[in-house]
Short mmCIF file of C-alpha atoms in Angstrom, two decimals:
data_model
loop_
_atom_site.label_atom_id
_atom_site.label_comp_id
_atom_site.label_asym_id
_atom_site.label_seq_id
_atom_site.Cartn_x
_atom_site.Cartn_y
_atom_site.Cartn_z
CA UNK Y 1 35.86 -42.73 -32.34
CA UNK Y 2 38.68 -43.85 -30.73
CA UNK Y 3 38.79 -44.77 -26.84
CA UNK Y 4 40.41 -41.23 -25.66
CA UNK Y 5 37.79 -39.47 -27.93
CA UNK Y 6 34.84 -41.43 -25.90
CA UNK Y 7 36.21 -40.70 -22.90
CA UNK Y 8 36.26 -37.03 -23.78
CA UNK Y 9 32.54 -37.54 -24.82
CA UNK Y 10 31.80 -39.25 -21.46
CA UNK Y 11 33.32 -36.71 -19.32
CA UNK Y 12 31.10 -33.79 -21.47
CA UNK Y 13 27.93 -35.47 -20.91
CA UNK Y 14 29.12 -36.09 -17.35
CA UNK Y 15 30.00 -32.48 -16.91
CA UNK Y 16 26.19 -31.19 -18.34
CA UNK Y 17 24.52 -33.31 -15.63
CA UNK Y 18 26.62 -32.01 -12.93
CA UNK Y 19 25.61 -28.23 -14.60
CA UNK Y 20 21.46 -28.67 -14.62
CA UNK Y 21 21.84 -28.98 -18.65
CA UNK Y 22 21.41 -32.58 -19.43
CA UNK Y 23 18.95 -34.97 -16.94
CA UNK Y 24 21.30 -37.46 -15.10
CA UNK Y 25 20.17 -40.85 -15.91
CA UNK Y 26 17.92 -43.32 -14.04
CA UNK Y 27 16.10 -46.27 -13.39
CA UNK Y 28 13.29 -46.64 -11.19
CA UNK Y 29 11.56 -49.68 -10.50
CA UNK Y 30 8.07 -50.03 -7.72
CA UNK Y 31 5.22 -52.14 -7.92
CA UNK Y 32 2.86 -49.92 -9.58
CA UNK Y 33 5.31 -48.75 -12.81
CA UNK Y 34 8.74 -48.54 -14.46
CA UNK Y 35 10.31 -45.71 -15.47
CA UNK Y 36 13.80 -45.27 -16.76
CA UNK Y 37 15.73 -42.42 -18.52
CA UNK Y 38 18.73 -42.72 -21.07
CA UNK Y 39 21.66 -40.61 -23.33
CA UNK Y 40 21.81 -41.14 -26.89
CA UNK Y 41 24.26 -39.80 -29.30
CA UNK Y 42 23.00 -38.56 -32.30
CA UNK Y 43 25.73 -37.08 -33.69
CA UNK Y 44 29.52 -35.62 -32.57
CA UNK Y 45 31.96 -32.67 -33.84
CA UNK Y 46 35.37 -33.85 -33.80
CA UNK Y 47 38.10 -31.42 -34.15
CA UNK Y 48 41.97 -31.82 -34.53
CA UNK Y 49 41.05 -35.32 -32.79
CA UNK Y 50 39.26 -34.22 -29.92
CA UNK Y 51 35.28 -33.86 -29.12
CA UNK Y 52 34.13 -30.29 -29.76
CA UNK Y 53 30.36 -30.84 -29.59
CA UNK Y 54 27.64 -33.21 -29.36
CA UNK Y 55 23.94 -33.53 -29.70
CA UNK Y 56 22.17 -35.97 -27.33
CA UNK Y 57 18.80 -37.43 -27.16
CA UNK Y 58 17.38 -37.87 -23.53
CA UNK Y 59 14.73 -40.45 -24.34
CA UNK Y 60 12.67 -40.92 -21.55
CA UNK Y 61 10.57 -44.48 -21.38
CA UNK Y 62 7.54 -44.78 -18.61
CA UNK Y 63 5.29 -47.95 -18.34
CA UNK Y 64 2.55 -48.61 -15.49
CA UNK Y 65 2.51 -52.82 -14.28
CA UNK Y 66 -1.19 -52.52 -13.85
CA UNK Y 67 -2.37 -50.90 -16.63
CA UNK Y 68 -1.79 -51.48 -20.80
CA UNK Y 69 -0.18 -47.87 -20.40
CA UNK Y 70 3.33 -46.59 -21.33
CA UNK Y 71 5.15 -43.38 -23.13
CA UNK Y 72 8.35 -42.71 -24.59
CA UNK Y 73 9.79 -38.76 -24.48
CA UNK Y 74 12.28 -37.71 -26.68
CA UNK Y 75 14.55 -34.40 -25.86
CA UNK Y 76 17.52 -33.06 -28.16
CA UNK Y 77 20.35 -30.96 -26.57
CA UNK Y 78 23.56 -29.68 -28.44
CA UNK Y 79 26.53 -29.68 -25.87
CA UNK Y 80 29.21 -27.31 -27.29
CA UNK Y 81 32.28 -26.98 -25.47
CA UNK Y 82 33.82 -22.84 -25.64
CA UNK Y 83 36.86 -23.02 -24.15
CA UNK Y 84 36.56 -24.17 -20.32
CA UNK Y 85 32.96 -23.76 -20.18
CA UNK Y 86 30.15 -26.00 -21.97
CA UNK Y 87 27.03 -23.96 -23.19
CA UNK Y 88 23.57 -26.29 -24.17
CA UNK Y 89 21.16 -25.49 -26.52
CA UNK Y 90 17.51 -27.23 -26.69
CA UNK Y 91 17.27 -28.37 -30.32
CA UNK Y 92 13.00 -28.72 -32.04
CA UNK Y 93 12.40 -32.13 -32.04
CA UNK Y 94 10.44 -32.64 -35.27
CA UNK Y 95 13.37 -30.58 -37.13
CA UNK Y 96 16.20 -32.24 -35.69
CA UNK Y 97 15.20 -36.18 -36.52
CA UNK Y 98 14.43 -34.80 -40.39
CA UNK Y 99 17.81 -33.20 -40.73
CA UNK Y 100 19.67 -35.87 -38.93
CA UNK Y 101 17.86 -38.38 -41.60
CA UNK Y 102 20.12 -35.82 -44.50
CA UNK Y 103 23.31 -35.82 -43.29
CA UNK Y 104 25.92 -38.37 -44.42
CA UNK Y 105 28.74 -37.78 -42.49
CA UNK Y 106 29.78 -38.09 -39.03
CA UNK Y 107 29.81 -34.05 -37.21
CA UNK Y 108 27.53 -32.75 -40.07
CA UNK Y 109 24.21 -32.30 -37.82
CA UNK Y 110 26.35 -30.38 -35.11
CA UNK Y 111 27.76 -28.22 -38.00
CA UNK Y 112 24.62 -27.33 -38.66
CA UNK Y 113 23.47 -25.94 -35.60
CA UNK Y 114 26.75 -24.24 -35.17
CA UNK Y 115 26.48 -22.12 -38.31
CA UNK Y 116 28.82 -24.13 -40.13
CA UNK Y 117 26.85 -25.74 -42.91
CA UNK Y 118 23.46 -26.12 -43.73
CA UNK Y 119 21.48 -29.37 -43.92
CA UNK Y 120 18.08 -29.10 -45.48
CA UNK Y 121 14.44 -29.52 -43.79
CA UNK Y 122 11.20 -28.91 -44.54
CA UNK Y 123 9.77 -27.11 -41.74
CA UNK Y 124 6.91 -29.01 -40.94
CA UNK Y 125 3.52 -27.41 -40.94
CA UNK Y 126 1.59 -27.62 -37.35
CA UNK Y 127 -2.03 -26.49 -36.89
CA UNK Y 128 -2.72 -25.92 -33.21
CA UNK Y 129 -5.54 -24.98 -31.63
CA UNK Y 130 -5.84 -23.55 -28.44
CA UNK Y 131 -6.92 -25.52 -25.25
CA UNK Y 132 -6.42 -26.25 -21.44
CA UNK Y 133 -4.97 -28.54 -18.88
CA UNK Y 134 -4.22 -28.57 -15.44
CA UNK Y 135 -0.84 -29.20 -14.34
CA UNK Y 136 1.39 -29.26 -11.28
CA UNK Y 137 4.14 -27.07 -9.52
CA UNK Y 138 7.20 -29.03 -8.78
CA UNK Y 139 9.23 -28.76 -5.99
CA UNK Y 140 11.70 -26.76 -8.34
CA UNK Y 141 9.16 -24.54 -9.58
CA UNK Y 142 8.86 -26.25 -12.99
CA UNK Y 143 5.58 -27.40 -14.12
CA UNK Y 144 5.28 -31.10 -14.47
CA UNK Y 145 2.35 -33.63 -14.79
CA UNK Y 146 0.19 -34.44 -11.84
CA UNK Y 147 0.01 -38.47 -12.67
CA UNK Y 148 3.92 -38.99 -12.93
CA UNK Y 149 5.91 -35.92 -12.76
CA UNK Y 150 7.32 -35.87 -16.39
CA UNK Y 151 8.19 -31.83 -17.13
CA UNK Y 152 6.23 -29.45 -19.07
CA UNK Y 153 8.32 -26.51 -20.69
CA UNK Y 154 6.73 -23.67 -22.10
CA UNK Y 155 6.78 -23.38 -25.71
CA UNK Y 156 8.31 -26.92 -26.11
CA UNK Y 157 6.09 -29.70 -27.79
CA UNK Y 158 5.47 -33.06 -26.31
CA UNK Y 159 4.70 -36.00 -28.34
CA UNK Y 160 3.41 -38.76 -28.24
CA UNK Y 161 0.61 -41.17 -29.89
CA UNK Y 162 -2.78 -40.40 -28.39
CA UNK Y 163 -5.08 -43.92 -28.38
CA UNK Y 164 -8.10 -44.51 -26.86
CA UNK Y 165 -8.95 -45.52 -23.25
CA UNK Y 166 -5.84 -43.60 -21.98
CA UNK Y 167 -3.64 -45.44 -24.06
CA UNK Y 168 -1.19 -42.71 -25.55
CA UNK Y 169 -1.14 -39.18 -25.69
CA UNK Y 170 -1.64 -35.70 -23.47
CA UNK Y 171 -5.05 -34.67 -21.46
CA UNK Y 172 -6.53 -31.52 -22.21
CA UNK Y 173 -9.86 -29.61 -22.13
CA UNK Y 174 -11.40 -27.06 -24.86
CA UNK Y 175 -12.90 -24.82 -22.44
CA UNK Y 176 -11.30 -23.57 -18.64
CA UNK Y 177 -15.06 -24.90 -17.36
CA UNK Y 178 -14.51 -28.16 -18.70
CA UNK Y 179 -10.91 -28.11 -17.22
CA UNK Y 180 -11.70 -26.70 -13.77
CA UNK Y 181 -15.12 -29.53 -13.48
CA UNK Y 182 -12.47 -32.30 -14.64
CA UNK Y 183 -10.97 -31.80 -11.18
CA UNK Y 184 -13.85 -32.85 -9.09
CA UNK Y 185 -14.50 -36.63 -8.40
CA UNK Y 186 -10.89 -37.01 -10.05
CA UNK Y 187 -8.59 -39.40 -7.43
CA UNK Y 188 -5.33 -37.86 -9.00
CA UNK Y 189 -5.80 -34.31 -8.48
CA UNK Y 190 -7.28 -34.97 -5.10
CA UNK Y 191 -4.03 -37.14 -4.21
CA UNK Y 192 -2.45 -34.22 -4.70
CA UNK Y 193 -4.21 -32.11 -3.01
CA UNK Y 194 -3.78 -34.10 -0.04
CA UNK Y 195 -0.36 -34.03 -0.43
CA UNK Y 196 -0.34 -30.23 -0.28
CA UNK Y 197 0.95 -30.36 -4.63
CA UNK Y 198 0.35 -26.71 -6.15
CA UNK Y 199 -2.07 -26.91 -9.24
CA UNK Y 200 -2.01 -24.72 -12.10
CA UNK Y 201 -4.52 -24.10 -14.76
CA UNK Y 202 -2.69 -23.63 -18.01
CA UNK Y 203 -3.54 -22.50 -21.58
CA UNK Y 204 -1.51 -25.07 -24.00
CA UNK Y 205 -1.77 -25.92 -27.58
CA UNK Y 206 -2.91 -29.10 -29.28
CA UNK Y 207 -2.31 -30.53 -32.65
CA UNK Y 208 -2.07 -33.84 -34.88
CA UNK Y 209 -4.65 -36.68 -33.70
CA UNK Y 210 -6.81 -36.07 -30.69
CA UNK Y 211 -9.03 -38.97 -28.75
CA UNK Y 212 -12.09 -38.24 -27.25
CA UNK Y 213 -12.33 -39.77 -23.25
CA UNK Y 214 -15.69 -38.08 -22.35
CA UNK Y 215 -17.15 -35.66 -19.71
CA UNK Y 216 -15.08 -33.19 -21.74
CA UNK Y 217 -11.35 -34.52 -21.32
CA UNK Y 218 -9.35 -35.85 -24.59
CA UNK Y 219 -6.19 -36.49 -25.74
CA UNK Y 220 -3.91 -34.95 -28.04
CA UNK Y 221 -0.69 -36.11 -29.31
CA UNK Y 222 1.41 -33.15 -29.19
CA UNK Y 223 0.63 -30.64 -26.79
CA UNK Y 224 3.04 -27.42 -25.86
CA UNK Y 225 2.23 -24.99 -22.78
CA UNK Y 226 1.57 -21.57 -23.85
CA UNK Y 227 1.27 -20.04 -20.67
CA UNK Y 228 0.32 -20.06 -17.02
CA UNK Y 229 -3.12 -18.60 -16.55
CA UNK Y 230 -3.79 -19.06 -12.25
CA UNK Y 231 -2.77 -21.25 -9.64
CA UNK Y 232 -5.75 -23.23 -8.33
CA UNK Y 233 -7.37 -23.35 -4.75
CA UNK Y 234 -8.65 -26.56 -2.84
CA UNK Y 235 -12.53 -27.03 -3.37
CA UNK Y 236 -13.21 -26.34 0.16
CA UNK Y 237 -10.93 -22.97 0.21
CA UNK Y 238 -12.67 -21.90 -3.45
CA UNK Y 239 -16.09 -22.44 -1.86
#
């Protein structure tokens, strides 16, 4: 690409932060953890010279300074522009790396997902079973994670390596009981009770390796939200 063409590119991704499709990207630095956020090209659709579409990866990368803890996230986007306006569509992660690993040429990937040509993947085979977790109401209405506000979207998986002694991986109950008695004694979800954070118990599905962490709580390491089931109540309002 030549230097007007990554300008062009530049100004897209620029333009799908400023429109809610794209996460802008950060940095954040405290005591306690580090957390940062970043835009990867995977591939671009170059017509009569200039930048018709893109995919992106937004790879997210979190890591706590006190504990042996961290987690990379990995979201694909395609950015297409139509005429004036720029329409984004949420690519499957598993899907998109195998294809992207047949391609040979620069734009092919794109041309994919745009109907223009077809490159080949096994759709890979998933067996989920059905389980809960308790997650939190952001201030935009989205859920996200209680312990550090990563997003949860329904029907979109989340993976990541689950390892013992909270090393890797999503929480999650098989039963709501197990779920709704994780809560008590727990500092997190008290924190944000506190802090006046709206808790929801959800009904999510698990699959690939899962960690056992005891009283009932494990880890899985991909985990999708299926649906909302009921918005919780403090301990002293459920009593």
């Amino acid at each position: 690409m030549n230097k007007a063409q990554r300008e062009q590119l530049d100004e897209l991704l620029q333009k799908a932060v400023l429109n809610g499709q794209l996460n802008a990207v950060y940095m954040r630095r405290s005591q306690r953890e580090l957390e940062c956020l970043n835009h990867d090209v995977y591939d671009v659709l170059l017509e009569r010279g200039c930048v018709r579409a893109v995919i992106v990866q937004e790879r997210g990368y979190w890591k706590s300074l006190r504990k042996p803890r961290s987690r990379i996230t990995k979201r694909y986007v395609l950015l297409t522009r139509v005429r004036r306006s720029l329409s984004a569509e949420e690519l499957d992660t598993a899907t998109c790396v195998k294809r992207a690993k047949n391609t040979e040429a620069l734009g092919d990937l794109v041309r994919h997902y745009t109907g223009a040509n077809v490159v080949a993947c096994k759709t890979p085979h998933v067996v989920a079973e059905r389980a809960y977790k308790v997650l939190a109401r952001g201030a935009d209405g989205a859920l996200c994670s209680v312990f550090d506000e990563s997003a949860y979207r329904t029907g979109v998986w989340r993976s990541e390596r689950a390892e013992a002694d909270h090393g890797g991986g999503f929480y999650f109950y098989w039963s709501e009981q197990d779920a709704l008695a994780g809560l008590a004694g727990n500092t997190t979800f008290a924190a944000a009770w506190t802090e006046g954070v709206e808790l929801v118990l959800c009904e999510v599905e698990v699959a690939g390796r899962t960690v056992e962490y005891g009283h009932g709580k494990h880890a899985a390491s991909r985990l999708r939200v299926m649906r909302e089931l009921r918005t919780l109540q403090l301990p002293d309002a459920a009593a």
